[in-house]
Tab-separated table of C-alpha atoms and ligand atoms in Angstrom:
chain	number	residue	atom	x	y	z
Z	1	UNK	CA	0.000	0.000	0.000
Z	2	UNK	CA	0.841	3.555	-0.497
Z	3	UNK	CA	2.235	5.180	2.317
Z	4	UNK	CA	2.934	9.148	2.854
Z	5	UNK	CA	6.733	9.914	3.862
Z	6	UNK	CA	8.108	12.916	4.758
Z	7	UNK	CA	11.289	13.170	3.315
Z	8	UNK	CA	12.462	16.387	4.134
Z	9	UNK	CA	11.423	19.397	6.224
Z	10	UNK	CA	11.990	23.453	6.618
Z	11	UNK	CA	11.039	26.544	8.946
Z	12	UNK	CA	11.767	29.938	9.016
Z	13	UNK	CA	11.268	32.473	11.931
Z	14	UNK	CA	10.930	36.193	11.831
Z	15	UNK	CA	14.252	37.842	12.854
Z	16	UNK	CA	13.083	40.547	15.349
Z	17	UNK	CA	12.548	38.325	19.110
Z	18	UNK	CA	10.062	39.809	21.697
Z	19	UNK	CA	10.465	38.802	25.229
Z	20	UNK	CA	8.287	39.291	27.437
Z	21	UNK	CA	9.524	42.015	29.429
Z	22	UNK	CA	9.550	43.745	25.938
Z	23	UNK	CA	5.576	43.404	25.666
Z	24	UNK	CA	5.420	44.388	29.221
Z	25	UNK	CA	6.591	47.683	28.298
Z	26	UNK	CA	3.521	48.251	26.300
Z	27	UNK	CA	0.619	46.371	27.726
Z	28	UNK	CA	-0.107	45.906	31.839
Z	29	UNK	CA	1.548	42.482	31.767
Z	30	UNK	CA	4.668	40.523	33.412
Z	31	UNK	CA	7.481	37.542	32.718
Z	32	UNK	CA	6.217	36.235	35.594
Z	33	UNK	CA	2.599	35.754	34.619
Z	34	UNK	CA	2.859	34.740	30.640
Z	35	UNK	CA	5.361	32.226	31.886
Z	36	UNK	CA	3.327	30.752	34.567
Z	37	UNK	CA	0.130	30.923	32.712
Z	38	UNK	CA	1.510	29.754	29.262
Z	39	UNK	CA	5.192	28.882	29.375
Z	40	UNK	CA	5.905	31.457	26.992
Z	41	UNK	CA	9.255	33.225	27.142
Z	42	UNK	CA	9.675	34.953	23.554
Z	43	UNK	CA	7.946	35.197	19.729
Z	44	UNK	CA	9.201	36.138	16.726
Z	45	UNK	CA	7.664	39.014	15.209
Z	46	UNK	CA	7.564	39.950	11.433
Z	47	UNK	CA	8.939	43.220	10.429
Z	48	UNK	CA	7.020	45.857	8.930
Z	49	UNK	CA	5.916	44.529	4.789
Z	50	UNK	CA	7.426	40.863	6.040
Z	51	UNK	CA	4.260	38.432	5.035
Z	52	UNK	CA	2.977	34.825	4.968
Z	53	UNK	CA	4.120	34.324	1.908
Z	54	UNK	CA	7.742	35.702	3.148
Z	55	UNK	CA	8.111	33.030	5.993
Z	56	UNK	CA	6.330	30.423	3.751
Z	57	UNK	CA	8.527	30.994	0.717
Z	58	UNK	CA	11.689	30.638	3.400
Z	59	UNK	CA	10.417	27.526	4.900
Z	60	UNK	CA	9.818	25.632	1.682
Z	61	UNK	CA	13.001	26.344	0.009
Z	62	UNK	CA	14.417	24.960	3.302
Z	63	UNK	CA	12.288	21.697	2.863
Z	64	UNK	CA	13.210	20.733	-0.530
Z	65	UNK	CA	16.733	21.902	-0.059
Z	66	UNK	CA	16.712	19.439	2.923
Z	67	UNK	CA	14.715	16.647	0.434
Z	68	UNK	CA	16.838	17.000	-1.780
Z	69	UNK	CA	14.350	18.288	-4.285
Z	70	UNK	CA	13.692	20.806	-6.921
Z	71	UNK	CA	9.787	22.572	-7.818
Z	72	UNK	CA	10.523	19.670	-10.932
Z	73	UNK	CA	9.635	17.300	-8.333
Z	74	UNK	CA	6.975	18.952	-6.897
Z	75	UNK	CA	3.255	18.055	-7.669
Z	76	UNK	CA	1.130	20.018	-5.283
Z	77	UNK	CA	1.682	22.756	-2.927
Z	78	UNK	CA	-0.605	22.872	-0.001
Z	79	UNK	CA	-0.424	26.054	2.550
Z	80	UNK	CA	-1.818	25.757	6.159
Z	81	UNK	CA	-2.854	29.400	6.770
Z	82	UNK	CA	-5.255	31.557	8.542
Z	83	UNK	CA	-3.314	34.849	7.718
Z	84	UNK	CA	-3.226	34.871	4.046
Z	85	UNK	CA	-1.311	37.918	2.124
Z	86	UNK	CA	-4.770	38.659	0.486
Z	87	UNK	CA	-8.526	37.928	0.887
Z	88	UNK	CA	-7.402	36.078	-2.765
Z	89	UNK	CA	-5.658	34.603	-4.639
Z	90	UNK	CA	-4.394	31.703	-2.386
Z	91	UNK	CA	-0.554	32.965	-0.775
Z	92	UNK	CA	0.288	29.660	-2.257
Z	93	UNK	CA	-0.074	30.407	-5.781
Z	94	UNK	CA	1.901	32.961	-5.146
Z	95	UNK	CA	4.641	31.276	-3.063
Z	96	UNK	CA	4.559	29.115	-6.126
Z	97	UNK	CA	5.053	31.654	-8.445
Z	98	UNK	CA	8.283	32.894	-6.211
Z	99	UNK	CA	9.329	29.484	-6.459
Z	100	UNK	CA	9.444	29.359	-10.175
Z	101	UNK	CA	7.220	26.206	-9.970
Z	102	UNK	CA	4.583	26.628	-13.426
Z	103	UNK	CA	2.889	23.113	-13.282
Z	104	UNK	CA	0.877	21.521	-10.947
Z	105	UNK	CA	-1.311	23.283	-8.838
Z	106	UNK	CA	-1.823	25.274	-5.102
Z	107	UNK	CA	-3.893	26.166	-2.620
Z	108	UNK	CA	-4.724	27.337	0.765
Z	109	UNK	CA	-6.192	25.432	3.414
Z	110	UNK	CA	-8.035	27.463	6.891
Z	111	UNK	CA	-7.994	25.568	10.138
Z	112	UNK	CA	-6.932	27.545	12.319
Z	113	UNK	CA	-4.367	26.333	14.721
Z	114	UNK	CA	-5.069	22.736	13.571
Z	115	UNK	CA	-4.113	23.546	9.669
Z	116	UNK	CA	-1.091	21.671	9.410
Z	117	UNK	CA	-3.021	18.322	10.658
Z	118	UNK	CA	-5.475	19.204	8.312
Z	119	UNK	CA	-3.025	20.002	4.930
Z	120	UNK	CA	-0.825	16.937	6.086
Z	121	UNK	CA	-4.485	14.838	6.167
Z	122	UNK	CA	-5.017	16.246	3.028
Z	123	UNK	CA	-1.679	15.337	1.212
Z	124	UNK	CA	-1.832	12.220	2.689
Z	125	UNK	CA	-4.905	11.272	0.734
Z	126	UNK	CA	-3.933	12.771	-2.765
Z	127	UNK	CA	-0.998	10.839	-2.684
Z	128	UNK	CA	-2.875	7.137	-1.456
Z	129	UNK	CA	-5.181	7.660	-4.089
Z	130	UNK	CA	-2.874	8.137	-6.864
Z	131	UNK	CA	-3.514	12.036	-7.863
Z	132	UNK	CA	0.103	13.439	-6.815
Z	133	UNK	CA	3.439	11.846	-6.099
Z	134	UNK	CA	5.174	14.729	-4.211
Z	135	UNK	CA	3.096	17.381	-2.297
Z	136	UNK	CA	4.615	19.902	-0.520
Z	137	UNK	CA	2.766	21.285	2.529
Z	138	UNK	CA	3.892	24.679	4.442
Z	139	UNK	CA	1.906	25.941	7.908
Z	140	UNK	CA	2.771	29.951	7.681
Z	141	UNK	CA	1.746	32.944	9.288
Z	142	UNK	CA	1.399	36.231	10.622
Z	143	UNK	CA	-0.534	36.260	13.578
Z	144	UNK	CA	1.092	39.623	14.611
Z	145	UNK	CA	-1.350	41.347	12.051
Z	146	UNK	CA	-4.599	40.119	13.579
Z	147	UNK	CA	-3.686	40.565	17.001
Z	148	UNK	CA	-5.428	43.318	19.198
Z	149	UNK	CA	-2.114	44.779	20.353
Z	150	UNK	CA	-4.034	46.326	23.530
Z	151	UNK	CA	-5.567	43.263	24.861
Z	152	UNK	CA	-3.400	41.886	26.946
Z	153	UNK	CA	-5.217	38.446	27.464
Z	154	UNK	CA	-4.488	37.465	23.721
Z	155	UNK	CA	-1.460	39.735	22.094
Z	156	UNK	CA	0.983	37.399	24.816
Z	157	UNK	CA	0.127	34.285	23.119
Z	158	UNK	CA	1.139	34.486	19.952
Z	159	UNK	CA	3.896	34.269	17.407
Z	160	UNK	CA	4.957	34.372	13.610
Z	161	UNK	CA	6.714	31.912	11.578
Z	162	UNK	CA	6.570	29.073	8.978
Z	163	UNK	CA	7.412	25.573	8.626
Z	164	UNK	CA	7.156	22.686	5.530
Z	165	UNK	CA	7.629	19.590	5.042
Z	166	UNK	CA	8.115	17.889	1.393
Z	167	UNK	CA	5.896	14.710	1.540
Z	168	UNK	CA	6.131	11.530	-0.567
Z	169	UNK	CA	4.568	8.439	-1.951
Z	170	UNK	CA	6.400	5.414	-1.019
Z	171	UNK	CA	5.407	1.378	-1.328
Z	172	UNK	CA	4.541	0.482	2.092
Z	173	UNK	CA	3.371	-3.448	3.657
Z	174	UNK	CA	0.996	-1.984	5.209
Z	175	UNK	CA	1.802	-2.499	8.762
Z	176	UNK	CA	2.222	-0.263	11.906
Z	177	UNK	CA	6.243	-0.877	11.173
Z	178	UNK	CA	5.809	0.859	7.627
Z	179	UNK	CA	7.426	4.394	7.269
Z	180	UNK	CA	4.710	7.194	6.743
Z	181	UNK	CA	1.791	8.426	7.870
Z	182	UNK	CA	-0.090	5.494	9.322
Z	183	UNK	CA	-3.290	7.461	10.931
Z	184	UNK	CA	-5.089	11.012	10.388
Z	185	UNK	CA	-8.042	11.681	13.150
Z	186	UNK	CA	-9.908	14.826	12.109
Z	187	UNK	CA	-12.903	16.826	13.721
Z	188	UNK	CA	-14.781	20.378	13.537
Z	189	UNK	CA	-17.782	21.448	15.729
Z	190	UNK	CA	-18.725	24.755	14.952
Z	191	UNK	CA	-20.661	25.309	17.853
Z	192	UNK	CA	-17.641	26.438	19.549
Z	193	UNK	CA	-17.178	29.816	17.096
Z	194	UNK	CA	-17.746	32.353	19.535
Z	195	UNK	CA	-14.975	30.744	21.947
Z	196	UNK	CA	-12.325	31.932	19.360
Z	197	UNK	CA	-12.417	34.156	15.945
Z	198	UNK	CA	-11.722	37.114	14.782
Z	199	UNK	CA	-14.116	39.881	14.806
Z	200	UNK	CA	-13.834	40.806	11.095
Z	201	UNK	CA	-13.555	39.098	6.791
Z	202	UNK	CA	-14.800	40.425	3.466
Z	203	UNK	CA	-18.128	39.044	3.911
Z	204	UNK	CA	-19.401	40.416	7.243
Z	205	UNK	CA	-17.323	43.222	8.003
Z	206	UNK	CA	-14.837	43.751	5.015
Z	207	UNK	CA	-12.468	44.573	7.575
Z	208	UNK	CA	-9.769	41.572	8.036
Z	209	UNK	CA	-10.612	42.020	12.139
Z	210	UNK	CA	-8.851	40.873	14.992
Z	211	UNK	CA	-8.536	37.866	17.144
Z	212	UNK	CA	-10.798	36.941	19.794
Z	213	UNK	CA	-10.901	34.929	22.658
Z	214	UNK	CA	-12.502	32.938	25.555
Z	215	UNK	CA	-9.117	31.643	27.319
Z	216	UNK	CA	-10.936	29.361	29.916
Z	217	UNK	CA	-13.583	28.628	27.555
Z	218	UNK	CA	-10.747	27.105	25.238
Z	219	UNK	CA	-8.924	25.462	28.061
Z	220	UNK	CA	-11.367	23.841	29.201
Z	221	UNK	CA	-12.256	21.939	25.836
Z	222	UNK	CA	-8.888	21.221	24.681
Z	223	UNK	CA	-7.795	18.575	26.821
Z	224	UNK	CA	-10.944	16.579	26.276
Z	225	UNK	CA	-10.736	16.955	22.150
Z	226	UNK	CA	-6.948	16.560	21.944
Z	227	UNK	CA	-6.978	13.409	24.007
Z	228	UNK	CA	-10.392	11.884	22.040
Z	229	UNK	CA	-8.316	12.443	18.630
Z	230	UNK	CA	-4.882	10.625	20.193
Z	231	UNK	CA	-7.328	7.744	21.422
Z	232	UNK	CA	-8.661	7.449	18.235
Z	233	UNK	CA	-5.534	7.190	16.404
Z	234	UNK	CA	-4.006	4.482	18.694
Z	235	UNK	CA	-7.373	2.648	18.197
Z	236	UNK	CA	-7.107	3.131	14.868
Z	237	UNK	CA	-3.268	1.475	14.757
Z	238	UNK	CA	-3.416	-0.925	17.658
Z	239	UNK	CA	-0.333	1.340	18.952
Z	240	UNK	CA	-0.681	3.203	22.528
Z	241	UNK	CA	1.331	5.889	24.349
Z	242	UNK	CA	4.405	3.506	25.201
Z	243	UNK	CA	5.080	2.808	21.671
Z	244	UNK	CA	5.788	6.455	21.110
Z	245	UNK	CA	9.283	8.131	20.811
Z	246	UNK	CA	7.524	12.061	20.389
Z	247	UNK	CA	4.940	13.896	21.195
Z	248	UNK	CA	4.783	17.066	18.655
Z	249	UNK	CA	1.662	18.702	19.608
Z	250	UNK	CA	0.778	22.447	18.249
Z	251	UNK	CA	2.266	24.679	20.680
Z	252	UNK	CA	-0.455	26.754	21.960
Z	253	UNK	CA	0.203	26.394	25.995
Z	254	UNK	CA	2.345	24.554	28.076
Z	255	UNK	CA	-0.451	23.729	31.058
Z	256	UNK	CA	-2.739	22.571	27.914
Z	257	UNK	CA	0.291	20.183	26.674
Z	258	UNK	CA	1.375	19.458	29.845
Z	259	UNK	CA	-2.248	17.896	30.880
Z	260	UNK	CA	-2.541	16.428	27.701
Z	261	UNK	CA	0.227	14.450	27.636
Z	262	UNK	CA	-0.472	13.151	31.852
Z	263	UNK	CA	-4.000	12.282	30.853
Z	264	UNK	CA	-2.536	9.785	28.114
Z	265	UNK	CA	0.498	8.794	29.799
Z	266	UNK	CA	2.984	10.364	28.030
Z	267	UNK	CA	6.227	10.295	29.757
Z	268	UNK	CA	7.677	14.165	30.181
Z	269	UNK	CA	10.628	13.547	27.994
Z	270	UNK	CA	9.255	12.366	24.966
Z	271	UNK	CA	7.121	15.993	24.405
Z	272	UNK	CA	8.755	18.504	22.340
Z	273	UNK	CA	8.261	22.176	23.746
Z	274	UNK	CA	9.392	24.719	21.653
Z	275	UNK	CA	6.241	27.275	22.839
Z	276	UNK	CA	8.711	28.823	25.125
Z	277	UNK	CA	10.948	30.496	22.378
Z	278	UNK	CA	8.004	30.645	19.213
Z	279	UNK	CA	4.726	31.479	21.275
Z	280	UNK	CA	1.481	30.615	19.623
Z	281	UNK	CA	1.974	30.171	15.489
Z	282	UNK	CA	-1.363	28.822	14.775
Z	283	UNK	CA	-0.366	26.479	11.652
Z	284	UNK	CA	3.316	27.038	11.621
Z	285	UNK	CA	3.366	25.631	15.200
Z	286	UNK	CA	3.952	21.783	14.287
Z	287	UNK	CA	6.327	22.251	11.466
Z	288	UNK	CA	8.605	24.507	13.378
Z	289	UNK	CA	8.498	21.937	16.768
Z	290	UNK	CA	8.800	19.004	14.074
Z	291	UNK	CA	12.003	20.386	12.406
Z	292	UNK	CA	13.753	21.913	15.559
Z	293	UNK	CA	13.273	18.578	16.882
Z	294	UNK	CA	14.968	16.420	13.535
Z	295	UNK	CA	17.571	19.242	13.473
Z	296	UNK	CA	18.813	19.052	16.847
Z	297	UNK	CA	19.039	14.673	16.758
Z	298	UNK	CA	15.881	14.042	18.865
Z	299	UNK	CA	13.751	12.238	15.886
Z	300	UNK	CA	15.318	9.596	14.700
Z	301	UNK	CA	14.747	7.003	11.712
Z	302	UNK	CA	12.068	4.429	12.496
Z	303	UNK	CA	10.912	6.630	15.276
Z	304	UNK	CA	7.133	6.970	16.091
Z	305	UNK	CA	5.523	10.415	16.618
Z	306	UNK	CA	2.196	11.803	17.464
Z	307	UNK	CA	1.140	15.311	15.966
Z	308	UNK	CA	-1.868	16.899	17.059
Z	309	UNK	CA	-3.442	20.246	17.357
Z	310	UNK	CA	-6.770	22.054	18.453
Z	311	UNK	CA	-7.914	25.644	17.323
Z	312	UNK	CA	-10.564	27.394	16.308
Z	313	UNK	CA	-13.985	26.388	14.643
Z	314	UNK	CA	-13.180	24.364	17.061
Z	315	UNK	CA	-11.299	22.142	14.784
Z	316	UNK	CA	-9.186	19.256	16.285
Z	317	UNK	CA	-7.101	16.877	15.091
Z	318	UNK	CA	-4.055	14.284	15.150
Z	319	UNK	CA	-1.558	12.054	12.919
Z	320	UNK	CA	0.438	9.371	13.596
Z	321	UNK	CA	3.530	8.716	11.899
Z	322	UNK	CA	6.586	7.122	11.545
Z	323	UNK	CA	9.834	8.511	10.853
T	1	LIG	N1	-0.907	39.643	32.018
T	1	LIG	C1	-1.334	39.839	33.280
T	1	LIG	N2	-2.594	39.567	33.681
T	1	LIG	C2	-3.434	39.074	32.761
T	1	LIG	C3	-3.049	38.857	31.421
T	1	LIG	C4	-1.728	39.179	31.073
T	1	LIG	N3	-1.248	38.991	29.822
T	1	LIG	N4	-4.105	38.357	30.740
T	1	LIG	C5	-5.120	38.255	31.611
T	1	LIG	N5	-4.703	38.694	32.821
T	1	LIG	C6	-5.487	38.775	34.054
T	1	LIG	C7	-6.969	38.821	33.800
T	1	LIG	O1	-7.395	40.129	33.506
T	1	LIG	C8	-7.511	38.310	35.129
T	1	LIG	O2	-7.489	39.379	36.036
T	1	LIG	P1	-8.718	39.580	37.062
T	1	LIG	O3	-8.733	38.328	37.899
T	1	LIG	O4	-8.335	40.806	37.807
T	1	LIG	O5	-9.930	39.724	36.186
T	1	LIG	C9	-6.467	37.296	35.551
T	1	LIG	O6	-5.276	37.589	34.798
T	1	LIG	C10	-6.870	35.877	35.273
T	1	LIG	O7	-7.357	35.809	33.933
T	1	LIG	P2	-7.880	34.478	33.328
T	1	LIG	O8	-8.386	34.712	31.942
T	1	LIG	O9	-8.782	33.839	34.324
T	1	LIG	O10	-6.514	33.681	33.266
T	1	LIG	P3	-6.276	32.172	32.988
T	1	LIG	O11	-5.644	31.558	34.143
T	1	LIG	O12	-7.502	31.503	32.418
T	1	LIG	O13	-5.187	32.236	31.849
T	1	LIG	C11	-5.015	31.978	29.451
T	1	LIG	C12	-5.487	32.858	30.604
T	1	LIG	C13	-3.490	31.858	29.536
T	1	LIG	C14	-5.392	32.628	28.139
T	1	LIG	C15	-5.670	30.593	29.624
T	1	LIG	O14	-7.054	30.701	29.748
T	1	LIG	C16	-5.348	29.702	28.481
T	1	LIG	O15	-4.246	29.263	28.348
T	1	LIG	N6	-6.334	29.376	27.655
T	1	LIG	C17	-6.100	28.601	26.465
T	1	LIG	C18	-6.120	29.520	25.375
T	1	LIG	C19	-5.066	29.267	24.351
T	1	LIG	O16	-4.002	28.752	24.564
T	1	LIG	N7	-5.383	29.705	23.179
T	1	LIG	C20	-4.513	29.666	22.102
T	1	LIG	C21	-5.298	29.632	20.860
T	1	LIG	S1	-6.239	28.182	20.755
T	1	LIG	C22	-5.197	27.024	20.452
T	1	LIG	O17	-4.187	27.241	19.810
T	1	LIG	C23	-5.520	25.740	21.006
């Protein structure tokens, strides 16, 4: 059977770092409380004209340098965004414009903080059923441009940046051993909008609007649909938490991760953190943790790793892989 390998990966951050005595400076906040609430520390912030498609563009090139691959290769492009250059076209059409890529096709995929799971879902399936051979999928954005800047309870959270990863048909036995994707879990409930959106788009407002959010309200539901997902994959595989080697889950909160990972047993050590140093990057988020864990040795060939992420809608998800 088909299976989905990633065979290289990419990420790019902003240059300019805020800490957090930095944001206290201009909102009534402290270190002390953003760490103890969130585990934050710092976010990279785009400069002024530096956008989505900026970070993406990075963060592929990155990817298929690291593949191995040229746009040739490439049969899809599939961007994870919720912070797109314009209300249209798709930012990747134009990252694969800047990538000289004139076949094939691109487009943009909205989930929120869960995007990634969904694009990587997404690619997966295009490649099991035959319709691509290559796909490349990038999480990007620029969070920093929907933020409310005076509301404290939100503008600490969050981050820029952009990761990819080039993914790949290969012949697989079909087995949990097999290298590639071997599960994708994914929900929506829109009943949950109000707990987090942004108060403007082009159809209601035609103002792009900022974000909004019921922190407790989204606490309090992420456990619960981060855990179902993670049950549902292991179900799905016949694997369970001890078989893991990493836990990559979208970086929103360290309490969230941290009770996530205790109410399925997943030892301390195998969870990659990298919310400290990147904040909140919605989509971006997995990609970055993913390839800041390959690049500093941690994931290792034949290795088995959980993704998952929760975000607005709400929209929840998780994939299970192996390296
Ligand atoms: N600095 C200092 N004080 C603050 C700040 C801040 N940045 N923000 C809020 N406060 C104050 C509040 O005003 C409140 O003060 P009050 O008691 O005088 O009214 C007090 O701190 C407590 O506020 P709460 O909202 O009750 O704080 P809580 O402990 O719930 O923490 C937080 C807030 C961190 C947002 C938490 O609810 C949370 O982590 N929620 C999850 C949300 C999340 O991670 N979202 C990311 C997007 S969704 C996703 O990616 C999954």
């Amino acid at each position: 059977m088909i299976r989905s390998v990633i065979t290289g990966c990419g990420s790019y951050l902003p240059e300019n770092i805020v800490t957090n005595d930095d944001l206290a400076k201009t909102v009534d906040t402290t270190d002390e409380w953003i760490v103890q609430r969130t585990g934050i520390r710092q976010r990279h912030i785009a400069e002024d004209g530096e956008t989505t498609a900026d970070l993406g563009e990075k963060a592929a090139r990155a990817a298929m340098k690291d593949a191995g691959i040229t746009v040739d290769d490439l049969d899809l492009i599939i961007l994870a965004t919720s912070t797109p250059n314009n209300t249209f076209p798709a930012t990747s059409v134009e990252i694969q414009h800047r990538l000289g890529m004139n076949h094939g096709a691109a487009f943009d995929m909205q989930a929120v903080c869960s995007g990634f799971v969904f694009a990587l879902t997404t690619a997966d399936q295009y490649l099991k059923s035959g319709f691509a051979k290559r796909i490349l999928v990038i999480g990007a954005e620029t969070f920093s441009r929907i933020l409310d800047w005076e509301d404290r309870t939100t503008c600490v959270l969050f981050g820029d940046g952009a990761g990819a990863v080039v993914l790949e048909a290969r012949e697989g036995e079909g087995s949990v051993s097999d290298q590639g994707i071997l599960t994708c879990q994914l929900r929506s409930d829109g009943s949950h909008k109000d707990k987090l959106y942004v108060d403007g788009g082009p159809s209601t407002t035609q103002t792009v609007g900022h974000l909004r959010m019921q922190g407790k309200e989204v606490f309090r539901h992420a456990v619960g649909m981060i855990t179902d997902v993670i049950v549902a994959s292991f179900k799905a595989t016949g694997l369970n938490a001890d078989d893991l080697n990493w836990f990559i889950p979208h970086q929103a909160n360290k309490r969230i991760i941290d009770a996530s990972a205790k109410k399925l047993k997943i030892s301390p050590e195998k969870v990659v953190i990298t919310v400290d140093h990147h904040g909140n990057t919605s989509a971006a988020s997995i990609p970055l943790a993913l390839c800041e864990a390959v690049a500093n040795g941690k994931v290792k060939k034949g290795d088995l790793i959980m993704l998952e992420a929760m975000g607005g809608g709400f929209t929840w998800g998780a994939i299970l892989l192996r390296w």
